[in-house]
Short mmCIF file of N, CA and C in Angstrom, two decimals:
data_model
loop_
_atom_site.label_atom_id
_atom_site.label_comp_id
_atom_site.label_asym_id
_atom_site.label_seq_id
_atom_site.Cartn_x
_atom_site.Cartn_y
_atom_site.Cartn_z
N ARG A 8 -17.18 14.58 3.81
CA ARG A 8 -18.50 13.80 3.56
C ARG A 8 -18.52 13.33 2.22
N LEU A 9 -18.21 14.10 1.06
CA LEU A 9 -18.42 13.44 -0.07
C LEU A 9 -17.40 12.30 -0.30
N TYR A 10 -16.05 12.54 0.04
CA TYR A 10 -14.96 11.40 0.08
C TYR A 10 -15.74 10.19 0.61
N ARG A 11 -16.15 10.32 1.77
CA ARG A 11 -16.70 9.15 2.74
C ARG A 11 -17.74 8.45 1.73
N LEU A 12 -18.78 9.24 1.14
CA LEU A 12 -19.72 8.72 0.18
C LEU A 12 -19.19 7.96 -0.89
N ALA A 13 -18.13 8.56 -1.54
CA ALA A 13 -17.61 7.88 -2.95
C ALA A 13 -16.71 6.91 -2.47
N ALA A 14 -16.23 6.81 -1.30
CA ALA A 14 -15.29 5.64 -0.98
C ALA A 14 -16.34 4.51 -0.54
N GLU A 15 -17.42 4.75 0.17
CA GLU A 15 -18.33 3.70 0.44
C GLU A 15 -19.03 3.12 -0.70
N GLN A 16 -19.09 3.70 -2.07
CA GLN A 16 -19.52 3.37 -3.18
C GLN A 16 -18.38 2.50 -3.85
N GLY A 17 -17.21 2.43 -3.25
CA GLY A 17 -16.24 1.65 -4.14
C GLY A 17 -15.32 2.33 -4.86
N LEU A 18 -15.28 3.60 -4.99
CA LEU A 18 -14.35 4.30 -5.84
C LEU A 18 -12.95 4.52 -5.16
N ALA A 19 -12.03 3.68 -5.80
CA ALA A 19 -10.55 3.62 -5.31
C ALA A 19 -9.95 4.85 -5.06
N LYS A 20 -10.12 5.82 -5.97
CA LYS A 20 -9.38 7.19 -5.77
C LYS A 20 -10.06 7.79 -4.49
N ALA A 21 -11.21 7.67 -4.28
CA ALA A 21 -11.71 8.34 -2.97
C ALA A 21 -11.41 7.60 -1.80
N GLN A 22 -11.27 6.29 -2.03
CA GLN A 22 -10.69 5.38 -0.78
C GLN A 22 -9.39 5.86 -0.34
N LEU A 23 -8.40 6.19 -1.50
CA LEU A 23 -7.15 6.48 -1.30
C LEU A 23 -7.04 7.86 -0.68
N ASN A 24 -7.77 8.64 -1.17
CA ASN A 24 -7.85 10.00 -0.43
C ASN A 24 -8.44 10.30 0.83
N LEU A 25 -9.48 9.46 1.08
CA LEU A 25 -10.08 9.60 2.52
C LEU A 25 -8.88 8.66 3.46
N ALA A 26 -8.30 7.71 3.13
CA ALA A 26 -7.17 7.03 3.70
C ALA A 26 -6.10 7.99 4.14
N ARG A 27 -5.83 8.77 3.29
CA ARG A 27 -4.69 9.81 3.44
C ARG A 27 -5.18 11.05 4.44
N PHE A 28 -6.44 11.40 4.55
CA PHE A 28 -6.87 12.16 5.46
C PHE A 28 -6.96 11.53 6.82
N CYS A 29 -7.18 10.31 6.96
CA CYS A 29 -7.28 9.53 8.18
C CYS A 29 -5.64 9.65 8.63
N VAL A 30 -4.88 9.28 7.81
CA VAL A 30 -3.38 9.37 8.21
C VAL A 30 -2.96 10.69 8.67
N LEU A 31 -3.32 11.80 7.92
CA LEU A 31 -3.03 13.15 8.39
C LEU A 31 -3.87 13.80 9.49
N GLY A 32 -5.06 13.21 9.61
CA GLY A 32 -5.86 13.82 10.57
C GLY A 32 -6.61 15.18 9.93
N ARG A 33 -6.76 15.20 8.67
CA ARG A 33 -7.28 16.23 8.05
C ARG A 33 -8.84 16.13 8.10
N GLY A 34 -9.48 17.07 8.70
CA GLY A 34 -11.01 17.02 8.97
C GLY A 34 -11.50 15.88 9.54
N MET A 35 -10.62 15.06 10.37
CA MET A 35 -11.19 14.05 11.11
C MET A 35 -9.96 13.70 12.02
N PRO A 36 -10.22 12.81 12.87
CA PRO A 36 -9.10 12.25 13.98
C PRO A 36 -8.14 11.45 13.21
N GLN A 37 -6.79 11.49 13.45
CA GLN A 37 -5.76 10.60 12.95
C GLN A 37 -6.40 9.16 13.07
N ASP A 38 -6.47 8.26 12.30
CA ASP A 38 -6.85 6.84 12.41
C ASP A 38 -6.09 5.88 11.58
N ALA A 39 -5.07 5.27 12.12
CA ALA A 39 -4.29 4.44 11.20
C ALA A 39 -5.04 3.04 10.84
N ASP A 40 -6.05 2.43 11.73
CA ASP A 40 -6.86 1.51 11.39
C ASP A 40 -7.71 1.69 10.31
N GLU A 41 -8.22 2.86 10.32
CA GLU A 41 -9.26 3.09 9.18
C GLU A 41 -8.59 3.32 7.91
N ALA A 42 -7.33 4.04 7.96
CA ALA A 42 -6.42 4.30 6.87
C ALA A 42 -6.20 2.88 6.22
N ALA A 43 -5.62 1.93 7.04
CA ALA A 43 -5.29 0.67 6.55
C ALA A 43 -6.47 0.11 5.81
N ARG A 44 -7.50 0.22 6.47
CA ARG A 44 -8.75 -0.48 5.79
C ARG A 44 -9.19 0.05 4.56
N LEU A 45 -9.08 1.37 4.33
CA LEU A 45 -9.41 2.03 3.08
C LEU A 45 -8.31 1.74 2.16
N PHE A 46 -6.99 1.82 2.36
CA PHE A 46 -5.94 1.55 1.51
C PHE A 46 -6.10 0.10 0.96
N ARG A 47 -6.56 -0.80 1.97
CA ARG A 47 -6.65 -2.17 1.35
C ARG A 47 -7.88 -2.27 0.43
N LEU A 48 -8.93 -1.58 0.67
CA LEU A 48 -10.09 -1.72 -0.21
C LEU A 48 -9.67 -1.20 -1.84
N ALA A 49 -9.08 -0.17 -1.59
CA ALA A 49 -8.28 0.44 -2.94
C ALA A 49 -7.48 -0.44 -3.55
N ALA A 50 -6.59 -0.88 -2.63
CA ALA A 50 -5.35 -1.93 -3.35
C ALA A 50 -6.14 -3.11 -3.85
N GLU A 51 -7.06 -3.62 -3.26
CA GLU A 51 -7.59 -4.91 -3.79
C GLU A 51 -8.31 -4.59 -5.19
N GLN A 52 -8.84 -3.49 -5.30
CA GLN A 52 -9.22 -2.92 -6.90
C GLN A 52 -8.11 -2.69 -7.81
N GLY A 53 -6.93 -3.02 -7.26
CA GLY A 53 -5.70 -2.71 -8.15
C GLY A 53 -5.12 -1.27 -8.30
N HIS A 54 -5.44 -0.52 -7.24
CA HIS A 54 -5.01 0.94 -7.17
C HIS A 54 -3.61 0.82 -6.72
N CYS A 55 -2.78 1.25 -7.71
CA CYS A 55 -1.30 1.06 -7.37
C CYS A 55 -0.73 1.92 -6.18
N THR A 56 -1.23 3.17 -6.13
CA THR A 56 -0.76 3.91 -5.00
C THR A 56 -1.14 3.41 -3.68
N SER A 57 -2.38 3.03 -3.54
CA SER A 57 -2.88 2.30 -2.21
C SER A 57 -2.22 0.91 -1.98
N GLN A 58 -1.61 0.25 -2.97
CA GLN A 58 -0.98 -0.89 -2.68
C GLN A 58 0.46 -0.45 -2.21
N PHE A 59 1.04 0.49 -2.64
CA PHE A 59 2.32 0.81 -2.31
C PHE A 59 2.11 1.44 -0.74
N ASN A 60 1.10 2.21 -0.39
CA ASN A 60 0.91 2.82 0.89
C ASN A 60 0.39 1.67 1.74
N LEU A 61 -0.30 0.71 1.44
CA LEU A 61 -0.74 -0.60 2.37
C LEU A 61 0.76 -1.38 2.55
N MET A 62 1.70 -1.45 1.56
CA MET A 62 2.87 -2.15 1.87
C MET A 62 3.63 -1.48 2.87
N GLN A 63 3.55 0.00 3.21
CA GLN A 63 4.30 0.69 4.08
C GLN A 63 3.74 0.55 5.49
N PHE A 64 2.41 0.24 5.40
CA PHE A 64 1.59 -0.05 6.66
C PHE A 64 2.09 -1.30 7.11
N PHE A 65 2.09 -2.27 6.34
CA PHE A 65 2.39 -3.68 6.76
C PHE A 65 3.84 -3.68 7.36
N LEU A 66 4.69 -2.84 6.81
CA LEU A 66 6.07 -2.92 7.30
C LEU A 66 6.26 -2.29 8.60
N GLN A 67 5.39 -1.28 8.77
CA GLN A 67 5.51 -0.50 10.02
C GLN A 67 4.63 -1.19 10.96
N GLY A 68 3.62 -2.05 10.71
CA GLY A 68 2.66 -2.47 11.73
C GLY A 68 1.64 -1.22 12.14
N ARG A 69 1.39 -0.64 11.11
CA ARG A 69 0.53 0.80 11.44
C ARG A 69 -0.84 0.38 10.89
N GLY A 70 -1.79 0.29 11.81
CA GLY A 70 -3.26 0.01 11.53
C GLY A 70 -3.55 -1.53 11.00
N VAL A 71 -2.47 -2.32 11.11
CA VAL A 71 -2.43 -3.64 10.77
C VAL A 71 -1.31 -4.26 11.49
N SER A 72 -1.18 -5.56 11.69
CA SER A 72 -0.33 -6.34 12.28
C SER A 72 0.88 -6.27 11.20
N GLN A 73 2.26 -6.13 11.88
CA GLN A 73 3.34 -5.91 11.01
C GLN A 73 3.64 -7.39 10.34
N ASP A 74 3.92 -7.48 9.10
CA ASP A 74 3.80 -8.47 8.28
C ASP A 74 4.76 -8.37 7.09
N ASP A 75 5.95 -8.89 6.92
CA ASP A 75 6.63 -8.58 5.77
C ASP A 75 6.32 -9.35 4.64
N THR A 76 5.63 -10.54 5.07
CA THR A 76 5.17 -11.32 3.61
C THR A 76 3.97 -10.46 3.04
N GLU A 77 2.89 -9.89 3.64
CA GLU A 77 2.06 -9.17 3.10
C GLU A 77 2.67 -7.86 2.47
N ALA A 78 3.48 -7.07 3.26
CA ALA A 78 4.28 -6.08 2.71
C ALA A 78 4.99 -6.37 1.17
N ALA A 79 5.58 -7.49 1.28
CA ALA A 79 6.24 -7.94 -0.17
C ALA A 79 5.12 -8.06 -1.12
N ARG A 80 3.97 -8.67 -0.66
CA ARG A 80 2.77 -8.95 -1.69
C ARG A 80 2.21 -7.71 -2.29
N TYR A 81 2.00 -6.92 -1.49
CA TYR A 81 1.38 -5.45 -1.95
C TYR A 81 2.47 -4.79 -2.83
N CYS A 82 3.65 -4.88 -2.23
CA CYS A 82 4.77 -4.19 -3.05
C CYS A 82 5.01 -4.65 -4.48
N ARG A 83 4.71 -6.08 -4.58
CA ARG A 83 4.99 -6.76 -5.82
C ARG A 83 3.81 -6.12 -6.68
N LEU A 84 2.63 -6.26 -6.31
CA LEU A 84 1.57 -5.82 -7.02
C LEU A 84 1.66 -4.21 -7.70
N ALA A 85 2.19 -3.43 -6.78
CA ALA A 85 2.46 -2.20 -7.23
C ALA A 85 3.65 -2.04 -8.30
N ALA A 86 4.69 -2.76 -8.04
CA ALA A 86 5.87 -2.98 -8.87
C ALA A 86 5.32 -3.46 -10.30
N GLU A 87 4.69 -4.40 -10.21
CA GLU A 87 4.07 -4.92 -11.56
C GLU A 87 3.37 -4.07 -12.39
N GLN A 88 2.73 -2.98 -11.89
CA GLN A 88 1.95 -2.06 -12.64
C GLN A 88 3.11 -0.78 -13.10
N GLY A 89 4.37 -1.01 -12.68
CA GLY A 89 5.26 0.18 -13.17
C GLY A 89 5.65 1.14 -12.12
N ASP A 90 5.29 1.01 -10.75
CA ASP A 90 5.49 2.00 -9.66
C ASP A 90 7.16 1.92 -9.48
N THR A 91 7.76 2.98 -9.93
CA THR A 91 9.09 2.84 -9.67
C THR A 91 9.71 2.58 -8.38
N LYS A 92 9.21 3.25 -7.28
CA LYS A 92 9.33 3.42 -5.94
C LYS A 92 9.10 1.78 -5.50
N ALA A 93 8.07 1.18 -5.90
CA ALA A 93 7.74 -0.17 -5.65
C ALA A 93 8.66 -0.98 -6.02
N GLN A 94 9.28 -0.83 -7.24
CA GLN A 94 10.17 -1.81 -7.86
C GLN A 94 11.42 -1.74 -7.16
N GLY A 95 11.91 -0.51 -6.64
CA GLY A 95 13.07 -0.52 -5.76
C GLY A 95 13.00 -1.09 -4.67
N LYS A 96 11.73 -0.92 -3.97
CA LYS A 96 11.69 -1.54 -2.64
C LYS A 96 11.40 -3.00 -2.82
N LEU A 97 10.84 -3.61 -3.78
CA LEU A 97 10.74 -5.04 -3.99
C LEU A 97 12.10 -5.54 -4.33
N GLY A 98 12.93 -4.86 -5.15
CA GLY A 98 14.34 -5.30 -5.19
C GLY A 98 15.08 -5.39 -3.91
N ALA A 99 14.70 -4.58 -2.96
CA ALA A 99 15.56 -4.74 -1.66
C ALA A 99 14.77 -5.75 -0.93
N PHE A 100 13.44 -6.15 -0.94
CA PHE A 100 12.84 -7.19 -0.32
C PHE A 100 13.63 -8.40 -0.88
N LEU A 101 13.54 -8.73 -2.18
CA LEU A 101 14.36 -9.90 -2.77
C LEU A 101 15.70 -10.02 -2.47
N ALA A 102 16.41 -9.01 -2.46
CA ALA A 102 17.97 -8.94 -2.08
C ALA A 102 18.08 -9.36 -0.51
N GLU A 103 17.40 -8.85 0.26
CA GLU A 103 17.45 -9.39 1.60
C GLU A 103 16.76 -10.66 2.10
N GLY A 104 15.70 -11.11 1.12
CA GLY A 104 14.83 -12.26 1.59
C GLY A 104 13.80 -11.83 2.54
N ARG A 105 13.51 -10.57 2.47
CA ARG A 105 12.53 -10.04 3.44
C ARG A 105 10.99 -10.33 3.08
N GLY A 106 10.33 -11.25 3.49
CA GLY A 106 8.99 -11.46 3.09
C GLY A 106 8.87 -12.41 1.86
N VAL A 107 9.92 -12.51 1.20
CA VAL A 107 10.05 -13.32 0.23
C VAL A 107 11.30 -14.23 0.17
N SER A 108 11.38 -15.20 -0.69
CA SER A 108 12.58 -15.89 -0.78
C SER A 108 13.61 -15.01 -1.53
N GLN A 109 14.87 -15.13 -0.79
CA GLN A 109 15.97 -14.41 -1.35
C GLN A 109 16.16 -14.76 -2.78
N ASP A 110 16.36 -13.83 -3.85
CA ASP A 110 16.50 -13.92 -5.19
C ASP A 110 17.33 -12.86 -5.61
N ILE A 111 18.72 -12.86 -5.66
CA ILE A 111 19.64 -11.76 -6.02
C ILE A 111 19.29 -11.33 -7.57
N GLY A 112 19.22 -12.27 -8.52
CA GLY A 112 18.97 -12.26 -9.89
C GLY A 112 17.74 -11.48 -10.17
N GLU A 113 16.54 -11.72 -9.50
CA GLU A 113 15.31 -11.10 -9.66
C GLU A 113 15.44 -9.65 -9.08
N ALA A 114 16.08 -9.61 -8.01
CA ALA A 114 16.10 -8.37 -7.09
C ALA A 114 17.01 -7.24 -8.25
N ALA A 115 18.10 -7.84 -8.84
CA ALA A 115 18.94 -6.94 -9.93
C ALA A 115 17.89 -6.39 -11.15
N ARG A 116 17.12 -7.27 -11.34
CA ARG A 116 16.01 -6.84 -12.43
C ARG A 116 15.03 -5.72 -12.11
N TYR A 117 14.74 -5.69 -10.61
CA TYR A 117 13.94 -4.54 -10.10
C TYR A 117 14.78 -3.39 -9.80
N TYR A 118 16.09 -3.52 -9.68
CA TYR A 118 16.81 -2.28 -9.39
C TYR A 118 17.30 -1.61 -10.57
N ARG A 119 17.03 -2.21 -11.98
CA ARG A 119 17.36 -1.67 -13.27
C ARG A 119 16.32 -0.40 -13.40
#
């Protein structure tokens, strides 16, 4: 209940935690749509972990329509904040041309 209140007040960390509870079904039914909504709210505030999680939801079409372009966009946001998992994943997007224009040179930069 307190996480819900804090999330509704716009606290990104609470939105992240409540989204995780929705994913796991901890204290509530599992709800991918609500998890995606909460991840997006936190991601739009610049919350790096939420950006990475939302990227995964877009890749899987979980709680949102599957969209490689949106996945790559949120991945880039997290990567630019220094998230090493996101940097590696963005390197893969760039190498494959998945959701972005293929750019082997930029991919190599993110793989480092």
